[in-house]
XYZ file of C-alpha atoms in Angstrom:
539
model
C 48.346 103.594 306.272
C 48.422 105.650 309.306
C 45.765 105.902 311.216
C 46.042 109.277 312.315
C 46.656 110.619 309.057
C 43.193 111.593 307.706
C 42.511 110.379 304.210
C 40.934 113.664 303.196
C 41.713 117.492 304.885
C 38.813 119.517 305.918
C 38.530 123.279 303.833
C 39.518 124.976 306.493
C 43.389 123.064 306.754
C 45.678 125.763 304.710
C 48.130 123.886 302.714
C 51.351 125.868 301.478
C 52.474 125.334 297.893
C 56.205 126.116 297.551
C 56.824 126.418 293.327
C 60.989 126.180 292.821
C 62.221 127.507 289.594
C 65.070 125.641 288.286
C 68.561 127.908 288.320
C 69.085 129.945 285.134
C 72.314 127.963 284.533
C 70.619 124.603 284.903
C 68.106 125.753 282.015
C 70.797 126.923 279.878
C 73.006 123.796 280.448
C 70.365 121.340 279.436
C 69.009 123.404 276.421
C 70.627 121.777 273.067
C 73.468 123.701 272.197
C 75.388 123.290 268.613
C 79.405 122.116 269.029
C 81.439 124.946 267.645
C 83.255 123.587 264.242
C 86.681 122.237 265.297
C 88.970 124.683 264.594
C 91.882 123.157 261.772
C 95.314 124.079 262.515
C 98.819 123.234 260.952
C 100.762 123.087 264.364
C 99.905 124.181 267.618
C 103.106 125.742 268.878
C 102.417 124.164 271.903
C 99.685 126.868 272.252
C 101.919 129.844 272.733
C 101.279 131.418 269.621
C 100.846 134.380 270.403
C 103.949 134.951 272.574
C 105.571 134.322 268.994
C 103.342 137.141 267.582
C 104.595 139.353 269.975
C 108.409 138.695 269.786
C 108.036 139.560 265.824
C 105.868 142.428 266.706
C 108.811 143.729 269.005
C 111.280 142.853 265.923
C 109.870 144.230 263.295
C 109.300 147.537 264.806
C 112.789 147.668 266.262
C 113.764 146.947 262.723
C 111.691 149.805 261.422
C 113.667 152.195 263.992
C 116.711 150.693 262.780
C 116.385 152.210 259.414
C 116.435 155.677 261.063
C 119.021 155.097 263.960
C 122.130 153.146 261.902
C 123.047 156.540 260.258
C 124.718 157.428 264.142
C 126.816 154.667 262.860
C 127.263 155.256 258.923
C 127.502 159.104 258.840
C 131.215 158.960 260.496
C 132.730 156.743 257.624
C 130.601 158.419 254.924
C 132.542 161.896 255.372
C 136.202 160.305 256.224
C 138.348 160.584 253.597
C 141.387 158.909 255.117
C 139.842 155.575 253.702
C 139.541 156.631 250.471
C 141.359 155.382 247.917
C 141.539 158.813 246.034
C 143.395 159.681 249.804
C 147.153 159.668 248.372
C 146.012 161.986 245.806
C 144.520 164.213 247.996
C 147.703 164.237 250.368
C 149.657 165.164 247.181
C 147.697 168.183 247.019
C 146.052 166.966 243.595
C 142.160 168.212 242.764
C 139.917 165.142 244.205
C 136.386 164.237 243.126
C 135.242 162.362 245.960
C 131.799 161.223 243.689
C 134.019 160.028 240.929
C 131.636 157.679 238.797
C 134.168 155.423 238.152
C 134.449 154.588 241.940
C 132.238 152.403 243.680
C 129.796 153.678 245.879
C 131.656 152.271 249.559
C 134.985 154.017 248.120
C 133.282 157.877 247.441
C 132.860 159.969 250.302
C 130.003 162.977 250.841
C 131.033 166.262 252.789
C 128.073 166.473 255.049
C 127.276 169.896 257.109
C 126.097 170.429 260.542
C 123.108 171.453 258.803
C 122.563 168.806 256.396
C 123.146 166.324 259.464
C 120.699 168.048 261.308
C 118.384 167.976 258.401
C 118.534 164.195 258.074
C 117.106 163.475 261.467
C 114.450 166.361 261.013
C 113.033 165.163 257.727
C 112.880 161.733 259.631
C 111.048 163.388 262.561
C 108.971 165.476 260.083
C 107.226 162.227 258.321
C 106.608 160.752 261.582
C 104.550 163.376 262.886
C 102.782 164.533 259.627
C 101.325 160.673 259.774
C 100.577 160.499 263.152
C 97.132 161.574 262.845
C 96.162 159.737 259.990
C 98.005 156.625 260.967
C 94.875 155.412 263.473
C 91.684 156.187 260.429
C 94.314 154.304 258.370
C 94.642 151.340 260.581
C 90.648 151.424 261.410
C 90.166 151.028 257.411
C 92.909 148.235 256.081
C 93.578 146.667 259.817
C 96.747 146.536 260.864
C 98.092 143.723 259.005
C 98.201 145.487 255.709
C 99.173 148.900 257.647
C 102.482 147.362 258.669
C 102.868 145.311 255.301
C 102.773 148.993 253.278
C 105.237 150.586 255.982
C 107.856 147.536 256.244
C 108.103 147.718 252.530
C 108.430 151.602 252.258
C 111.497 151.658 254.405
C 112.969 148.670 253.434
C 112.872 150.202 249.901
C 113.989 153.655 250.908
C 117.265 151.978 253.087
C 118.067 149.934 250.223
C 118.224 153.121 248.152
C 120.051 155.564 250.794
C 123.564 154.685 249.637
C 123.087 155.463 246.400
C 120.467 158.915 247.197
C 123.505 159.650 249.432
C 126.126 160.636 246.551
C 123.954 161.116 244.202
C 121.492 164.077 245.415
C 120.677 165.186 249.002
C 117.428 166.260 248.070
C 116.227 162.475 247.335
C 118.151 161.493 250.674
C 116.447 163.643 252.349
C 112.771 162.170 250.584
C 114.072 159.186 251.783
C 114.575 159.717 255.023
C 111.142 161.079 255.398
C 109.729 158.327 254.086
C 111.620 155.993 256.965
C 109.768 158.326 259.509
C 106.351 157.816 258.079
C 107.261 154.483 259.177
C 107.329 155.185 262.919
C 104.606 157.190 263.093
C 101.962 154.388 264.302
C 104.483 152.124 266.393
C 102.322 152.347 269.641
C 99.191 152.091 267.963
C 100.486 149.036 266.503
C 101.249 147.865 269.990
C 98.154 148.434 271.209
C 96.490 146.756 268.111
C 98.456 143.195 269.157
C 97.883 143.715 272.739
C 94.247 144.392 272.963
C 93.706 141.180 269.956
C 96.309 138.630 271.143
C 96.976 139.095 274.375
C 94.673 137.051 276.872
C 93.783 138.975 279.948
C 95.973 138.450 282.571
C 99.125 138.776 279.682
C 98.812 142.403 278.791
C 101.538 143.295 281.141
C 104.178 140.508 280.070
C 102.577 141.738 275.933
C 103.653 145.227 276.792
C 107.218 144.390 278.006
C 108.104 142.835 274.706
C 106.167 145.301 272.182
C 107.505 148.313 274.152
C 111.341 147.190 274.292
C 111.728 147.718 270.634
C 113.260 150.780 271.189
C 116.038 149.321 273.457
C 116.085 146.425 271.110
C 116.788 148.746 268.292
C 119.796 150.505 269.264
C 121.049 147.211 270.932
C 120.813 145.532 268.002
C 121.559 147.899 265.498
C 124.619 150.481 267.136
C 126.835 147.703 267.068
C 126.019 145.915 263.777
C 125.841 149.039 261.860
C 129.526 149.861 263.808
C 130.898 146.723 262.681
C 130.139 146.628 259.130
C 130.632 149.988 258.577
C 134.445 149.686 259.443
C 134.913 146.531 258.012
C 132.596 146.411 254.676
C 132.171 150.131 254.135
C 129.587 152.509 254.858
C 127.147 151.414 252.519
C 126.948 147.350 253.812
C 124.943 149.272 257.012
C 121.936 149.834 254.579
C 121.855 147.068 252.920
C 121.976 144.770 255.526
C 119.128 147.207 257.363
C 117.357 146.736 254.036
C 117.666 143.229 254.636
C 116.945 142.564 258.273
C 113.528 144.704 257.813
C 112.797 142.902 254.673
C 112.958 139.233 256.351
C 111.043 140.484 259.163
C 108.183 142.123 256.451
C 108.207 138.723 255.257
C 107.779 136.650 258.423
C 105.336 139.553 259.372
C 103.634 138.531 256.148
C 102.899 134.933 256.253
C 102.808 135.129 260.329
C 100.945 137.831 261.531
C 96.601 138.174 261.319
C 94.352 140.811 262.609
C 92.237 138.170 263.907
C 94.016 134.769 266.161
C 90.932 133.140 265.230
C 92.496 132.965 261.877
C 95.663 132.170 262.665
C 96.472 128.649 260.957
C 98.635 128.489 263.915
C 96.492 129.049 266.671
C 94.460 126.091 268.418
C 90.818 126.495 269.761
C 92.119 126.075 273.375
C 94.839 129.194 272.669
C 91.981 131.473 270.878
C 89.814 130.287 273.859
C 92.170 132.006 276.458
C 92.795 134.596 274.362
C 88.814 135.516 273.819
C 88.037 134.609 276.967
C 86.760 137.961 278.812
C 86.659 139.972 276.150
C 83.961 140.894 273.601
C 82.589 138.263 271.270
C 82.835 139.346 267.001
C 79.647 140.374 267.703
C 78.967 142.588 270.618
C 82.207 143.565 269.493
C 81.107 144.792 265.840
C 77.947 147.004 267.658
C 80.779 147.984 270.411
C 82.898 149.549 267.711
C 79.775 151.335 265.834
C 79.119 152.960 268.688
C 82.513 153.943 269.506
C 83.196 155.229 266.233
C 80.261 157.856 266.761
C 82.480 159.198 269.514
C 84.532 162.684 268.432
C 87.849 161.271 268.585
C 88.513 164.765 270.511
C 86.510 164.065 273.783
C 90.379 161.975 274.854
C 91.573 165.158 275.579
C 89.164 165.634 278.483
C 90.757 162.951 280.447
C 93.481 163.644 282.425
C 94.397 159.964 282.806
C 95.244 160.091 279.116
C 97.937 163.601 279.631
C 99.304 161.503 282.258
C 100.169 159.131 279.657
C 101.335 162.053 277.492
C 103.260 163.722 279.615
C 104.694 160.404 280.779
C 105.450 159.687 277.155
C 107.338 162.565 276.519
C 109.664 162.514 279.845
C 110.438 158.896 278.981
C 111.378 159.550 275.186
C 113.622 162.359 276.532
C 115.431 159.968 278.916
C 115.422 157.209 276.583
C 116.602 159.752 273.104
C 119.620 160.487 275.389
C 120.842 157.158 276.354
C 120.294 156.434 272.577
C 122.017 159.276 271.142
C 123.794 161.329 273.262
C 125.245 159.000 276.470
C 128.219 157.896 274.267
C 129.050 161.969 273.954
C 129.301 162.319 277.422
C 130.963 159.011 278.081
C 133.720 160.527 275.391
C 133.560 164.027 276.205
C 133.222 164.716 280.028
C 134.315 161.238 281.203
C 137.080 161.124 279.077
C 136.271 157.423 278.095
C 138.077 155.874 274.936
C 135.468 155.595 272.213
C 135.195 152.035 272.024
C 134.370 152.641 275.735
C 132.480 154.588 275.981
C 130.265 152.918 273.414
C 130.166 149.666 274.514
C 128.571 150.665 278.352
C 126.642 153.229 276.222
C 124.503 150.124 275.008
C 125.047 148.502 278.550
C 121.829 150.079 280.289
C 119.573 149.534 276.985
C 120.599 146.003 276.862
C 119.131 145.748 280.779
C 116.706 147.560 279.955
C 114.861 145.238 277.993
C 115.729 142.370 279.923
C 114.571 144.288 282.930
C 111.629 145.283 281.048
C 110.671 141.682 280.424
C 110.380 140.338 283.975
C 108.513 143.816 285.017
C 105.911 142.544 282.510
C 105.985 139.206 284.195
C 105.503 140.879 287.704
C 102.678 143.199 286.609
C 100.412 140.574 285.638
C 101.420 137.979 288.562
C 100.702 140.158 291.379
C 97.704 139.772 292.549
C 97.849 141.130 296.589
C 98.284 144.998 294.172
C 95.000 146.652 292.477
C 96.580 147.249 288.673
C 95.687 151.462 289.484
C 98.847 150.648 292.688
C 100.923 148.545 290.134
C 100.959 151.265 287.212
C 101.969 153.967 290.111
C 104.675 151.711 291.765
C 106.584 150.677 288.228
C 105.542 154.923 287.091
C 107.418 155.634 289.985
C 110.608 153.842 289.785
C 111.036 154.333 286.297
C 110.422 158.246 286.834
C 111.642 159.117 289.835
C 114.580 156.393 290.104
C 115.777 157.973 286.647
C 115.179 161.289 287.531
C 117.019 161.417 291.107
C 119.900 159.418 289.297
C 120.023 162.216 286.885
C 119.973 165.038 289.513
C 122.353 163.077 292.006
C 125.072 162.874 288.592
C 125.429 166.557 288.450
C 126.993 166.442 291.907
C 129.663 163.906 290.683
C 133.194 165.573 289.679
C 134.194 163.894 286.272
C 137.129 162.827 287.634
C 135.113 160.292 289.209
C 135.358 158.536 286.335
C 134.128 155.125 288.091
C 131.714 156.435 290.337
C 130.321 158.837 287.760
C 129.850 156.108 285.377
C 128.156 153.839 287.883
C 125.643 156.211 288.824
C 124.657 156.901 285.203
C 124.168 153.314 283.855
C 121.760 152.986 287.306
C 120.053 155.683 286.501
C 119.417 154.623 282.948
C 118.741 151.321 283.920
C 115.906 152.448 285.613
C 113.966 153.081 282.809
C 113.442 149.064 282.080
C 110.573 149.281 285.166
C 108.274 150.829 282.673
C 106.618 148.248 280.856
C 104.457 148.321 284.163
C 103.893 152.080 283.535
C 102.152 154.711 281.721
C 102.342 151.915 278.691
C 99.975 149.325 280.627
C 98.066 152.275 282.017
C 96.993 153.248 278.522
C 95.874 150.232 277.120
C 93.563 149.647 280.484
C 92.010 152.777 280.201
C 91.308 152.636 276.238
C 89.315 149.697 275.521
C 86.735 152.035 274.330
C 88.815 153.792 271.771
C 92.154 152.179 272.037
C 94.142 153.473 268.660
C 92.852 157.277 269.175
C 94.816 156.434 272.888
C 97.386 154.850 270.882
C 97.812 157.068 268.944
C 97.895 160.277 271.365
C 100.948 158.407 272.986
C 102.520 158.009 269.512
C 101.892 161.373 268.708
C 103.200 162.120 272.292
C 106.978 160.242 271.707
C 107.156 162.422 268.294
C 106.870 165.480 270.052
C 109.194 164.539 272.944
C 111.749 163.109 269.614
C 111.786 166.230 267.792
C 112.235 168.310 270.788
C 114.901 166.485 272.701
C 117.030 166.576 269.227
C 117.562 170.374 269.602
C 117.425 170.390 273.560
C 120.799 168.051 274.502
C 122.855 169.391 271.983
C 121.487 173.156 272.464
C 122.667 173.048 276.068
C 125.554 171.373 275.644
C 127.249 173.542 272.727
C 130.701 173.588 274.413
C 130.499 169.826 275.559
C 131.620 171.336 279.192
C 130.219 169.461 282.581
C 128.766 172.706 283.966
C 126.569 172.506 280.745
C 125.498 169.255 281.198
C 124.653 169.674 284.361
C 122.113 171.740 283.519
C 120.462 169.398 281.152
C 120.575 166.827 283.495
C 118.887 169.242 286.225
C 116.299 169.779 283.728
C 115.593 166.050 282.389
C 115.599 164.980 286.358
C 112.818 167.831 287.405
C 110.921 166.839 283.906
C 111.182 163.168 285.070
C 109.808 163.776 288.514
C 107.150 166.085 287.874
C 105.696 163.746 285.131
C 105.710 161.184 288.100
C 103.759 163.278 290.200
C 101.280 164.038 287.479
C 101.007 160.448 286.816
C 100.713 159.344 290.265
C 98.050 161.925 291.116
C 95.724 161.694 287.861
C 96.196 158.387 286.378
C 94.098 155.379 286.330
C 94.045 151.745 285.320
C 90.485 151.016 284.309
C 88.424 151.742 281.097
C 87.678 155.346 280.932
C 83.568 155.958 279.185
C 84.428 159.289 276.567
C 81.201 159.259 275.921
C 78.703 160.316 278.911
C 75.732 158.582 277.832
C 78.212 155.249 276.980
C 77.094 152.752 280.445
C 81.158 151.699 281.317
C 81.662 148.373 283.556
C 81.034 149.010 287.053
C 82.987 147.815 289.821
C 81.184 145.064 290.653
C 81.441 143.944 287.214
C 84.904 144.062 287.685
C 85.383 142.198 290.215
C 83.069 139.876 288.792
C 84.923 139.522 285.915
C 88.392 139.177 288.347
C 86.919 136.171 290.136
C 85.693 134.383 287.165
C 89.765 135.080 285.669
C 90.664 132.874 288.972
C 88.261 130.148 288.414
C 88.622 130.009 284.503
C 89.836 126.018 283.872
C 92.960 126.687 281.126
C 93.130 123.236 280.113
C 89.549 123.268 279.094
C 89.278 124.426 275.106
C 86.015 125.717 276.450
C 84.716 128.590 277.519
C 83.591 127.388 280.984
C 83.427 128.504 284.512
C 82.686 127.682 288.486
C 80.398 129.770 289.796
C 80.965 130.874 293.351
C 78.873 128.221 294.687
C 80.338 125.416 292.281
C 77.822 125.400 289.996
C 79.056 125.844 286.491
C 78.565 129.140 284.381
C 78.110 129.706 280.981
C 78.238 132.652 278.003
């Protein structure tokens, strides 16, 4: 021992007593924690599951549309008599009965009206937007599993039955088509139903692409298809074979698709891991959505970031409902274009679209050196403004600029594809509170924009002159650019509280929640982070 260390201190010597508590996270770690049951699945899928559950998702609604959209193609052969077989007889001036019973159904013909045309969009239109409002309390009470399930088989039922309804009584045609509407009347509720529940975080953007393309996938798919067979199997093969197509996808929908990924026999614990991971557990998230529910669903409409996405809504559906329905008209009527033209590059700038629309997704959630409030402005803008100024700059193009004139308008169109980063992803940040009433608003939103832009394009275009369609493209390119403006100025791309005395995440939550997305460890099944020392973290 020392000899100059005393053996014993005198009173008056202070001694300092330092007591360190053990970190929180050291506690926690060596507390005895139960193993979570291993979770039993048939196959793995190499743990992209859910990218599978979104491609069917896209499908299935663009097969739902298809019901509605492959009468563009049927309607022509169901009123041409020259392929008839009662034709001769006709020529020979002899009395025809074009419903004969003794013919089969592909061989009568129907004289359809203006009005009666115009009537079988409407009544399509008219079921959509009675159910809009009802479509999110429905969802909230079945899920949206058995939501879809109900809907698939109503259309595929009512397309089945359209050839026959069709010479046999307008009346039940026109049931029919209403009940095809009531089929579209939740599509981007649905969306945001697999989005917010399968997609992990930093996937919503790349989720979004695919769900929101099924518009472009529809007429893509079905325009051509629904062309084919009607000239080479009759009118009524278009029907059945939509009939068909919706029905196998109602089926893989079926067997495939769960509320829940957690129950997914498909999905593995590390894919439901990266999935959950960041967002509410069952429970917090069963007292999260008793709260919300005492929210009045009305309080949405005193946020102007959600009539950004509104209005953005209904300029896109306007730009989009022309490419859709009307392009081919002006390709054949002002551009002079042969109809087999004219249709083919018709479908050229929806078929980019969606391919377009697919690596915007991938972009939106891989840029990280962009806030996601820039990103949603930046893709806003050239999907708004790149249309719109394509649409303005068209009117100043003679139409016997055939080339250039058709250039310019599949740009302009083509445009549209940058809006999966858009008002789309803006409204699923901004609704995690109460996501299908958002939804469902949007929804409600493309109905509007739907039924209106059926009587707009062909109101100002009556004499199917250029001067005419000038106009309307005047107006769809000011429409387009102001709902830019509106968006860029008002929206925003972070949860929005509708309820004042709801506490929202802060900011430094956010970012919190940002730097824990960089340091999560995806080949760890487990729901473990770094801390920003090193020091692991646990939930």
């Amino acid at each position: 021992m020392d000899s100059q260390t005393p053996l014993f201190q005198s009173e008056t010597s202070k001694t300092t007593m330092v007591l360190t508590l053990p970190k929180i996270s050291d506690v926690y770690a060596n507390l005895p924690h139960p193993s979570p049951p291993p979770k039993h699945t048939i196959t793995e899928c190499g743990h992209r599951t859910r990218f599978i559950i979104a491609l069917q998702g896209s499908l299935f609604l663009a097969a739902l549309l298809g019901n509605v959209i492959c009468w563009n193609a049927a309607l022509i052969k169901v009123a041409e008599i020259e392929t008839s077989p009662l034709y001769e007889d006709y020529l020979n001036g002899t009395k025809v009965d074009w419903k004969n019973k003794t013919l089969d159904i592909s061989e009568k013909r129907v004289d359809i009206k203006p009005i009666q045309t115009s009537l079988l969009f409407a009544f399509s239109f008219l079921g959509s937007a009675m159910f809009v409002i009802p479509a999110p309390w429905i969802m909230k009470k079945i899920g949206t599993y058995y939501t879809q399930v109900f809907l698939g088989l109503l259309t595929t039922i009512a397309a089945a039955l359209t050839p026959w309804a069709t010479v046999t009584d307008f009346n039940i045609l026109y049931f029919l088509r209403f009940l095809q509407g009531i089929a579209q009347c939740n599509c981007y509720p649905v969306i945001g139903s697999i989005v917010n529940n399968w997609a992990a975080t930093r996937e919503k953007g790349i989720f979004l692409a695919v769900l929101t393309g099924y518009t472009q996938l529809s007429a893509v798919l079905t325009t051509p298809i629904a062309g084919y067979l009607a000239n080479h199997y009759g009118w009524p093969s278009v029907f059945y074979f939509q009939a068909l197509f919706c029905g196998t996808l109602l089926f893989i929908w079926t067997i495939n698709y769960r509320d829940n990924p957690e129950k997914h026999p498909f999905v593995s614990q590390k894919e439901f891991s990266k999935i959950s991971f960041g967002k509410e557990t069952s429970h917090s998230l069963h007292s999260s959505s008793n709260q919300h529910s005492k929210i009045p669903w009305y309080r949405v409409f005193f946020h102007l970031p959600v009539w950004a996405c509104m209005i953005s809504a209904v300029c896109y559906i306007y730009a989009v409902q022309f490419n859709i329905s009307f392009l081919v008209m002006y390709f054949a009527w002002i551009l002079k274009l042969p109809i087999t033209a004219a249709g083919s590059i018709a479908a050229l700038p929806l078929a980019i679209e969606f391919i377009l629309q697919f690596f915007v997704g991938i972009l939106s959630d891989k840029i990280k050196f962009l806030s996601e409030h820039t990103k949603v402005r930046l893709f806003c803008t050239l999907t708004f403004s790149g249309c719109g100024i394509g649409l303005i700059l068209m009117t100043f193009i003679p139409p016997e600029q055939t080339l250039l004139a058709t250039i310019v308008t599949v740009l302009s169109f083509c445009m549209l594809g940058f809006n999966a980063g858009g008002f789309p992803k803006s409204a699923v940040l901004i609704s995690p509170q109460m996501p299908a009433i958002v939804m469902d608003c949007i929804q409600g939103s493309l109905t509007f924009g739907l039924l209106s832009g059926s009587f707009i394009a062909p109101g100002l275009t009556p004499n199917r002159t250029f001067a005419e369609y000038r106009i309307l493209f005047w107006i769809y390119g000011i429409l387009l650019i102001f709902a830019n403006i509106f968006f860029f100025i008002f929206s925003k791309a972070e949860p929005i509280d509708f309820a004042p005395t709801t506490t929202t995440t802060t900011k430094e939550n956010s970012d919190e929640i940002s730097e824990e997305n960089e340091n999560y460890d995806e080949s760890s099944p487990n729901l473990s982070m770094k801390g920003k020392n090193g020091e692991p973290k646990f939930y």
